[in-house]
Short mmCIF file of C-alpha atoms in Angstrom, two decimals:
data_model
loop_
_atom_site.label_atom_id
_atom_site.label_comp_id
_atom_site.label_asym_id
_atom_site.label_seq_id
_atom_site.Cartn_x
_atom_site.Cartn_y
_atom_site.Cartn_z
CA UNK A 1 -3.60 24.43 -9.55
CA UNK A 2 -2.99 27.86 -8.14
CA UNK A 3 -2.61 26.56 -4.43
CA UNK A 4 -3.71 29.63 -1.59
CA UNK A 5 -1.08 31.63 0.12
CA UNK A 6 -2.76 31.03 3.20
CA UNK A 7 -2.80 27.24 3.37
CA UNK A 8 1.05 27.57 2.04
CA UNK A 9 1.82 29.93 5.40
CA UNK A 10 -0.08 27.65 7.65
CA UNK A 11 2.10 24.78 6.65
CA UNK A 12 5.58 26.87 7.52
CA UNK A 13 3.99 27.77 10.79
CA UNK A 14 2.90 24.60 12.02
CA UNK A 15 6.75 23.16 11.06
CA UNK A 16 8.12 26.11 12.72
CA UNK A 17 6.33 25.56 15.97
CA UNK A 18 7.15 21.19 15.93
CA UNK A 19 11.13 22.58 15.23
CA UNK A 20 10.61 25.20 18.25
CA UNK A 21 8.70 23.02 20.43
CA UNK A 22 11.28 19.94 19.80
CA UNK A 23 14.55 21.98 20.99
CA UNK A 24 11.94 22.72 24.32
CA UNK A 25 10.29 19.41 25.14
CA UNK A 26 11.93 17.20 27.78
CA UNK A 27 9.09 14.38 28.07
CA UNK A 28 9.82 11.35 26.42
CA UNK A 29 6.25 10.60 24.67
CA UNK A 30 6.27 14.47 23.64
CA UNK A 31 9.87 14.19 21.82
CA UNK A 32 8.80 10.77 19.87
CA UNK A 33 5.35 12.61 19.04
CA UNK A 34 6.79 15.81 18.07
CA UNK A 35 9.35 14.25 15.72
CA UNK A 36 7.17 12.22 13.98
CA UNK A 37 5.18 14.88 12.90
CA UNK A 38 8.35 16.69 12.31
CA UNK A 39 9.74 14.61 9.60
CA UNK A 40 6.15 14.21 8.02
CA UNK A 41 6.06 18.15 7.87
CA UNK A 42 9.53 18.55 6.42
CA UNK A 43 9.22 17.27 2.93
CA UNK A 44 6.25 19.71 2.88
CA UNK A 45 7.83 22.47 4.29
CA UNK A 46 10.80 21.91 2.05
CA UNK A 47 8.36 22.22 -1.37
CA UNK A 48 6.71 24.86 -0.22
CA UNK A 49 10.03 26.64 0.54
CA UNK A 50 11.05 26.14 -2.76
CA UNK A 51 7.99 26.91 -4.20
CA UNK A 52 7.58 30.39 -2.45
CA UNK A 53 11.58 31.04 -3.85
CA UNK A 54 10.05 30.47 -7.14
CA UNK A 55 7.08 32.56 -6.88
CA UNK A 56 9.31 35.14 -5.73
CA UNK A 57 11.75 34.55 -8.38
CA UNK A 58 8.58 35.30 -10.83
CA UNK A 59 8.20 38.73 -9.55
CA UNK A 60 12.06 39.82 -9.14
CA UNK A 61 11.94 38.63 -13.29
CA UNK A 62 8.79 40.28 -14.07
CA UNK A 63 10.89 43.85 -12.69
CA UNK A 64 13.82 43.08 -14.48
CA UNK A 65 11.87 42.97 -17.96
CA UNK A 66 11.04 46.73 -17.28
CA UNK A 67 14.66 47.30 -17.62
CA UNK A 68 15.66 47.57 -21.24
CA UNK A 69 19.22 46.40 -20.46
CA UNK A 70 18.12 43.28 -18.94
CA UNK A 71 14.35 42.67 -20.70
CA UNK A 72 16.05 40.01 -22.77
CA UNK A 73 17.99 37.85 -20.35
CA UNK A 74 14.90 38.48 -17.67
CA UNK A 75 12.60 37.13 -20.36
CA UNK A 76 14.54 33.71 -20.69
CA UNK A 77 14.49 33.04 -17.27
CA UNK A 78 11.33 33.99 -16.86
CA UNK A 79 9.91 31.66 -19.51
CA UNK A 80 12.39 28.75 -17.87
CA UNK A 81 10.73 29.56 -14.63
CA UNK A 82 7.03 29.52 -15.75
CA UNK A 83 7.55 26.13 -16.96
CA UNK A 84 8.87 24.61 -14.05
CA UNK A 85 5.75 26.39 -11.71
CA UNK A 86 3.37 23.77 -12.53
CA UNK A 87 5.37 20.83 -11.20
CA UNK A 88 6.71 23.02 -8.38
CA UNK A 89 2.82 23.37 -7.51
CA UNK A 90 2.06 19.75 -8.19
CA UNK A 91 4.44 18.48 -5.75
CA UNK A 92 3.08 20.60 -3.20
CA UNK A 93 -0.17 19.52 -3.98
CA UNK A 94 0.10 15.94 -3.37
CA UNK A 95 2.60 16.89 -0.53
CA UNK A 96 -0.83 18.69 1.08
CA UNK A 97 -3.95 16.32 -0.54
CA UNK A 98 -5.12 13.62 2.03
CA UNK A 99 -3.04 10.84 1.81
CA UNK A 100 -3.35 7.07 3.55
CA UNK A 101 -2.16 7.31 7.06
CA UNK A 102 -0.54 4.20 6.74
CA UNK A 103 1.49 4.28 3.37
CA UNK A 104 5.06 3.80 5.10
CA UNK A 105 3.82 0.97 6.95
CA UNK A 106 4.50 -2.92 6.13
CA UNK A 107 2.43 -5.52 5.64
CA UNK A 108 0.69 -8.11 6.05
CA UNK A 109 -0.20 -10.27 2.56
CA UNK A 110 -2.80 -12.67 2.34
CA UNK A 111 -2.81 -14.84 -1.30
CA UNK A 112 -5.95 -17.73 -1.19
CA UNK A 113 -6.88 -20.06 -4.25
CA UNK A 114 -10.19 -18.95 -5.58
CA UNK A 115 -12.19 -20.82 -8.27
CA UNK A 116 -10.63 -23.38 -10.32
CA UNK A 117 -9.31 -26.49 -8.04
CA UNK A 118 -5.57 -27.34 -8.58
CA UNK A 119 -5.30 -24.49 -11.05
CA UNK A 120 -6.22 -22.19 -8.73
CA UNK A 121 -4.21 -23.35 -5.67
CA UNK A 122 -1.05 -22.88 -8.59
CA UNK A 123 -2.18 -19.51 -9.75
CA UNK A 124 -1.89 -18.49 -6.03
CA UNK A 125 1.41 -19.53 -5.54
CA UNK A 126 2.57 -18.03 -9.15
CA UNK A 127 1.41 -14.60 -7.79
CA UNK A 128 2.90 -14.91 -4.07
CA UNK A 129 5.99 -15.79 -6.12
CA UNK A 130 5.75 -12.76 -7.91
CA UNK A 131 4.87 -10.44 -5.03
CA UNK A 132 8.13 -12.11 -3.40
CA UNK A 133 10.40 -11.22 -5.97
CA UNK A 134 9.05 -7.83 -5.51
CA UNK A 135 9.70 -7.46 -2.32
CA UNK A 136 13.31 -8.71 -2.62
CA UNK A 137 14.21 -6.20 -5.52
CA UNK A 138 13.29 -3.45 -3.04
CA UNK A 139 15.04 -4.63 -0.30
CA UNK A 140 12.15 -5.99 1.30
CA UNK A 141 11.65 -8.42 3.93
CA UNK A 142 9.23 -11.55 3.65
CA UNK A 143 8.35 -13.88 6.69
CA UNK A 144 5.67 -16.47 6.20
CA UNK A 145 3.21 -16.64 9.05
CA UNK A 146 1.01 -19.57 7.85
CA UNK A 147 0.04 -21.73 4.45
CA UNK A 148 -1.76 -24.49 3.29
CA UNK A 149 -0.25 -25.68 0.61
CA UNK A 150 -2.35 -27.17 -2.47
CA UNK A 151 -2.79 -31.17 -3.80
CA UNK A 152 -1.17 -30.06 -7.15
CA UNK A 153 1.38 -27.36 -5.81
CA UNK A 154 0.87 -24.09 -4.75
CA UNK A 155 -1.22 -22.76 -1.84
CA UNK A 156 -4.82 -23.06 -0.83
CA UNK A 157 -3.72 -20.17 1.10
CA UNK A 158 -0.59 -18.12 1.96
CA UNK A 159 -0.35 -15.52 5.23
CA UNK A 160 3.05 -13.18 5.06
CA UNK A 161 4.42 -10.61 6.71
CA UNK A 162 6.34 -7.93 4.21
CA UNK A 163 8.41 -5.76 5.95
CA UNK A 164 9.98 -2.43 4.87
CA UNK A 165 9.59 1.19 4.24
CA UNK A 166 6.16 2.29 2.02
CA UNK A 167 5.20 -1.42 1.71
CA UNK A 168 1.50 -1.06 2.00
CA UNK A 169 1.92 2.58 -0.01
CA UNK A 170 3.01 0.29 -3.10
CA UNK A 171 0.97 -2.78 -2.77
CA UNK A 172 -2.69 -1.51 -0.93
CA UNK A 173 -4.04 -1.49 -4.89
CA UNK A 174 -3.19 -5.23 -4.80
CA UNK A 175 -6.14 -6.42 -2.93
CA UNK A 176 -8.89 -7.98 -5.06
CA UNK A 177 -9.82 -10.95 -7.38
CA UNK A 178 -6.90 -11.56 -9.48
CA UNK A 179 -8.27 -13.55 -12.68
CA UNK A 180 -5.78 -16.46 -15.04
CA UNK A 181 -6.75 -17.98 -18.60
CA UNK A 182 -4.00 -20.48 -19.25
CA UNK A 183 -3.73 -24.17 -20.76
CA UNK A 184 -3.72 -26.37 -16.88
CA UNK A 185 -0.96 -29.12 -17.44
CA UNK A 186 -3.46 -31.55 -16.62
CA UNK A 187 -5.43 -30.53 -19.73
CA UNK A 188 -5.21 -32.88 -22.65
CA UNK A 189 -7.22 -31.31 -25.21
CA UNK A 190 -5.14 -27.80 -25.32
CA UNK A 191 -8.25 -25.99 -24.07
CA UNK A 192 -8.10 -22.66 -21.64
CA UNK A 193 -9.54 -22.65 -18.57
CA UNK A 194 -10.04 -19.50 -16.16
CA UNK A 195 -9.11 -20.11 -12.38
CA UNK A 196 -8.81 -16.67 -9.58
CA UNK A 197 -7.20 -16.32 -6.33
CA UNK A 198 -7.98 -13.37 -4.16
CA UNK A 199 -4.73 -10.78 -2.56
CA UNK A 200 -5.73 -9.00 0.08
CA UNK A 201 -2.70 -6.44 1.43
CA UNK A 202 -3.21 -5.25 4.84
CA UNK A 203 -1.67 -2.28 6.60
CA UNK A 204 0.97 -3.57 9.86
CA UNK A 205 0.64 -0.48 12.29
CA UNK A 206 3.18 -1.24 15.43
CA UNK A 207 1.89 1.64 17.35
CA UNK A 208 -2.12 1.54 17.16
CA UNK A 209 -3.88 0.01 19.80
CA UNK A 210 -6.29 -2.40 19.54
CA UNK A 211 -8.09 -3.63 22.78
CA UNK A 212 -8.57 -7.47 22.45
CA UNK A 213 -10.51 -8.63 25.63
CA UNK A 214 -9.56 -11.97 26.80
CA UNK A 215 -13.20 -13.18 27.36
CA UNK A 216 -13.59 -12.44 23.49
CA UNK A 217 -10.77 -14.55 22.16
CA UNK A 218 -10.85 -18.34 21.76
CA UNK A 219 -7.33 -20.31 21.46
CA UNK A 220 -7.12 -23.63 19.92
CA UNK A 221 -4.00 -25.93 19.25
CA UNK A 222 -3.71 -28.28 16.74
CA UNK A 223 -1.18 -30.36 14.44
CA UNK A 224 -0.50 -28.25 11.62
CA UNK A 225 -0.18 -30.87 8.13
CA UNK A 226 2.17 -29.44 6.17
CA UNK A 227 3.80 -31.18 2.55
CA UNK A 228 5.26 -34.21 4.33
CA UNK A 229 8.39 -35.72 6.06
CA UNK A 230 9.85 -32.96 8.34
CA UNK A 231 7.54 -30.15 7.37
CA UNK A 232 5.50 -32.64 9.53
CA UNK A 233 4.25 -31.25 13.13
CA UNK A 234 4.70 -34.36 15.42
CA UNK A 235 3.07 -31.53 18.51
CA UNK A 236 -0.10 -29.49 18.84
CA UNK A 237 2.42 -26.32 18.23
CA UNK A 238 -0.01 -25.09 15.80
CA UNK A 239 -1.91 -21.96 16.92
CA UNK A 240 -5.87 -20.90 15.63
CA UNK A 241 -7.45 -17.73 17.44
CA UNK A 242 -10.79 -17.01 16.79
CA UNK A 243 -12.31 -13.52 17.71
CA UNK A 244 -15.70 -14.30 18.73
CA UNK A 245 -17.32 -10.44 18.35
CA UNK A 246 -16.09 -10.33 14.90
CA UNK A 247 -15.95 -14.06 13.82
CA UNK A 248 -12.06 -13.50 12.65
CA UNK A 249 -10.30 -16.66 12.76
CA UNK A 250 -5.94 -16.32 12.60
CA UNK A 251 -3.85 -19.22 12.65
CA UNK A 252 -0.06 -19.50 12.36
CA UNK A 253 2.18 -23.13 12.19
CA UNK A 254 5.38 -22.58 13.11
CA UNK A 255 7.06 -25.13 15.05
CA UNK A 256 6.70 -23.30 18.08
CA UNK A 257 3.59 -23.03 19.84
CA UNK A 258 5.15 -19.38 21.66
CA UNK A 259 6.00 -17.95 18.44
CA UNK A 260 2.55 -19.34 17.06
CA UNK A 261 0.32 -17.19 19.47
CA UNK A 262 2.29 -14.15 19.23
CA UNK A 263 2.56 -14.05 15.79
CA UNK A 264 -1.45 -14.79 15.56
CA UNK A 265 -2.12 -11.89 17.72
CA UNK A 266 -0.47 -9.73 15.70
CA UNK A 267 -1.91 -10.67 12.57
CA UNK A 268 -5.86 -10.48 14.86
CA UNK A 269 -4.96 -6.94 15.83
CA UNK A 270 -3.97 -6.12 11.64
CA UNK A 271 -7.12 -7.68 10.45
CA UNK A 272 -9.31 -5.65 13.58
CA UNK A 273 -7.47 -2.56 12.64
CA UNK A 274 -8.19 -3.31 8.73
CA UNK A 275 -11.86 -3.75 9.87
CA UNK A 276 -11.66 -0.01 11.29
CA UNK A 277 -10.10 1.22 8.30
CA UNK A 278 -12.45 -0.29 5.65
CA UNK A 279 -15.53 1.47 8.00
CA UNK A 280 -13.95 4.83 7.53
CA UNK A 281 -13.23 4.13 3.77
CA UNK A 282 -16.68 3.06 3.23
CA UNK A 283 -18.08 6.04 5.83
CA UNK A 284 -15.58 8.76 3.16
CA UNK A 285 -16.21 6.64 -0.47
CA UNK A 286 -19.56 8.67 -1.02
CA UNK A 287 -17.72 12.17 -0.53
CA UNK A 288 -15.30 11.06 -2.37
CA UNK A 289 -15.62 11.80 -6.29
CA UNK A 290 -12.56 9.33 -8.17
CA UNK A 291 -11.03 6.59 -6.63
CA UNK A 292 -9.20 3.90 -7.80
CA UNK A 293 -11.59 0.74 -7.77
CA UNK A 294 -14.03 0.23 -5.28
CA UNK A 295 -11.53 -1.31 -3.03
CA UNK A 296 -14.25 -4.49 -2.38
CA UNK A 297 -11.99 -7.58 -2.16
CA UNK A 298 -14.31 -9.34 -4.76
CA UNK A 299 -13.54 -6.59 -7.38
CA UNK A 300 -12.03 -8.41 -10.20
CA UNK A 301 -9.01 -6.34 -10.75
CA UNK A 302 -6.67 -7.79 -12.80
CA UNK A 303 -6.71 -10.55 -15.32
CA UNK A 304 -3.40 -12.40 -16.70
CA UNK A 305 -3.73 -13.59 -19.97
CA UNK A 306 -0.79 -17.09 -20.83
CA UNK A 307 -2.03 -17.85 -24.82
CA UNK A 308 -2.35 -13.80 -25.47
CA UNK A 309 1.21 -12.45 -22.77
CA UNK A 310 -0.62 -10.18 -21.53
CA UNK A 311 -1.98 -8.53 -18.50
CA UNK A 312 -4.62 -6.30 -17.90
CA UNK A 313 -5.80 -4.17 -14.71
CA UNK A 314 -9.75 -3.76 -15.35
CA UNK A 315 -9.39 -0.76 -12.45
CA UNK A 316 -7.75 1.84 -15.05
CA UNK A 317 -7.92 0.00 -18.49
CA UNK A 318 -4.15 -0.71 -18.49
CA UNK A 319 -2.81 -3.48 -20.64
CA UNK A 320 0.89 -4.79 -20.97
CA UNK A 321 1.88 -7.55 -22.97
CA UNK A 322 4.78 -8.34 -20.65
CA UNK A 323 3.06 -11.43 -18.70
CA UNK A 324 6.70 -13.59 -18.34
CA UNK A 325 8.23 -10.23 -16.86
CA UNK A 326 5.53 -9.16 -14.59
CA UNK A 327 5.38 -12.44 -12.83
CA UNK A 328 9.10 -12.41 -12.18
CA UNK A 329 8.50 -9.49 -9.84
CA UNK A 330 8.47 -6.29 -12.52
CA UNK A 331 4.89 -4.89 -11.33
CA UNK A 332 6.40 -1.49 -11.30
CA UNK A 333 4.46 -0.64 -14.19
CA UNK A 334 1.39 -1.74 -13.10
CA UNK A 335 1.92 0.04 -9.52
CA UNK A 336 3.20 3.15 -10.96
CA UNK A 337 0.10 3.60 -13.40
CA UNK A 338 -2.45 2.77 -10.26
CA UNK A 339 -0.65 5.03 -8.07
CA UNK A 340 -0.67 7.87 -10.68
CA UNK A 341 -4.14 7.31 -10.78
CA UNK A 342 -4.85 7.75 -7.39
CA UNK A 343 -3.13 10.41 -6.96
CA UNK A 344 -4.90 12.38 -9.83
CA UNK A 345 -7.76 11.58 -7.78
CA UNK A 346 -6.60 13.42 -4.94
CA UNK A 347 -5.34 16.42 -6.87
CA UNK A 348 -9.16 16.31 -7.74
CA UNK A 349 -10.52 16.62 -4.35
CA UNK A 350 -7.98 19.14 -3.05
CA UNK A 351 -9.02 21.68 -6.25
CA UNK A 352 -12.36 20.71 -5.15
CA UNK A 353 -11.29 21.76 -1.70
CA UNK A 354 -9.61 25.35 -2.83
CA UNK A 355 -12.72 26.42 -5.64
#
């Protein structure tokens, strides 16, 4: 993609004028604004530096050639060079194509038993387990907010909060049906059975406000029943919100009933603010020529496969036969192929933009 001078020159002059305006600025709101947009502008400005040294570096070579004494030695570098263009331009690219607003952001993770009983309720707690392990091999952080746990093990449902840099950037393809054939335990004759749980992966923005009127909220405490003994609740600590416009319930169980309705707010904000985002998604998905699945939380996605070891994301026609490995925590591969995906999709739609 031969990317325009022009758009290339607008980036440097927009970073130029943050870097000026920064050493300037004295209010306090201005400073946090202004570096913000400062350190999303620098890795661009930095490619397209080193892009417009290249491009430069073409042309200096190109001279040289004319010169019989150094025609040989120009032409070397000059073939080195013209290889390394291409990347040089695709970095910039996807540096410059629209990109999610809210990829560095945490999040929130949501894991529910879907069809299949007691299977299912286990299936959800194999993947939360894998997500978990995820998160702690990049230095992640994982705080449960609420769960119901199942009859057989596992959870009906599972609320966390994952915290760290680009969580929701790695895991936003998560969200979906996610699909098991296995042998149950319970299952005498040896036969497979298909269960599902749903993952939905939410973005956690700190500084986007959401108004939440207190006429449109409804509180309710309860006693939260948890696996027995001292997971117990003997108080009504237990928190459930309900958003009456919208019909979103949150709950959270910890054992206090403080803690309970802050962390329940936070998580009714997330959810409002997904609501916003999946408008504007669905509002942009007709423009939009490639994406990777539909992003409806019914899409079956992904479907893991015990008898065969294998997995397979229905979104891009991917395959591994590493099932024992993924669900330890390695879903690089799978992350890395979706995200290469979408991002071939955006390199689409910002050639569209430039033809």
């Amino acid at each position: 993609m031969r990317l325009p001078q022009a758009r290339l020159d607008q980036v440097l002059d927009r970073f130029h004028q943050v870097e000026a305006r920064m050493g300037a600025a004295s209010d306090g709101a201005e400073i946090v604004r202004l570096s913000k947009e400062h350190a999303e502008l620098k890795p661009v400005a930095d490619a397209v530096q080193s892009l417009a040294r290249a491009r430069a570096e073409v042309e200096d070579l190109k001279a040289m050639a004319s010169d019989p004494e150094m025609a040989a030695m120009a032409a070397d570098e000059l073939d080195a060079l013209n290889e390394r263009l291409p990347e040089l331009e695709r970095e910039v690219a996807l540096l410059l194509a629209p990109r999610d607003a809210d990829e560095n952001a945490s999040a929130v993770l949501e894991v529910r038993a879907g069809t299949g009983g007691d299977e299912a309720a286990l299936f959800a707690g194999d993947l939360f387990r894998m997500y978990s392990r995820y998160a702690q091999s990049r230095g992640w952080r994982v705080e449960i907010d609420s769960l119901t746990e199942g009859d057989a093990g596992g959870y009906k449902e599972i609320i966390a909060t994952v915290s760290g840099e680009g969580v929701f950037g790695r895991l936003k393809f998560e969200s979906g049906v996610h699909r098991v054939q296995r042998v149950p335990s319970t299952e005498s004759q040896g036969r497979i059975h298909t269960s599902a749980a749903t993952v939905a992966v939410l973005p956690e923005v700190e500084d986007v406000e959401i108004e939440i009127r207190d006429q449109d909220i409804r509180i309710d405490t309860y006693r939260s029943s948890g696996s027995g003994g001292q997971h117990v609740n003997t108080t009504d600590s237990a928190v459930r919100i309900t958003h009456l416009p919208t019909g979103i319930m949150v709950t959270s169980s910890e054992k206090s009933q403080h803690v309970n309705r802050d962390k329940a707010m936070k998580n009714l904000r997330v959810r409002l603010y997904d609501m916003q985002r999946q408008a504007k998604d669905a509002a942009r998905s007709d423009a939009r020529k490639s994406q990777v699945g539909s992003g409806d939380r019914s899409e079956r996605i992904r479907t893991y496969n015990f008898p065969q070891g294998r997995v397979t994301d229905h979104r891009i026609g991917l395959t591994l036969h590493s099932l024992p490995q993924i669900l330890e925590g390695d879903i690089d591969p799978l992350l890395n192929a979706l995200i290469a995906e979408d991002q071939a999709a955006r390199l689409a739609d910002l050639e569209a933009e430039f033809s």
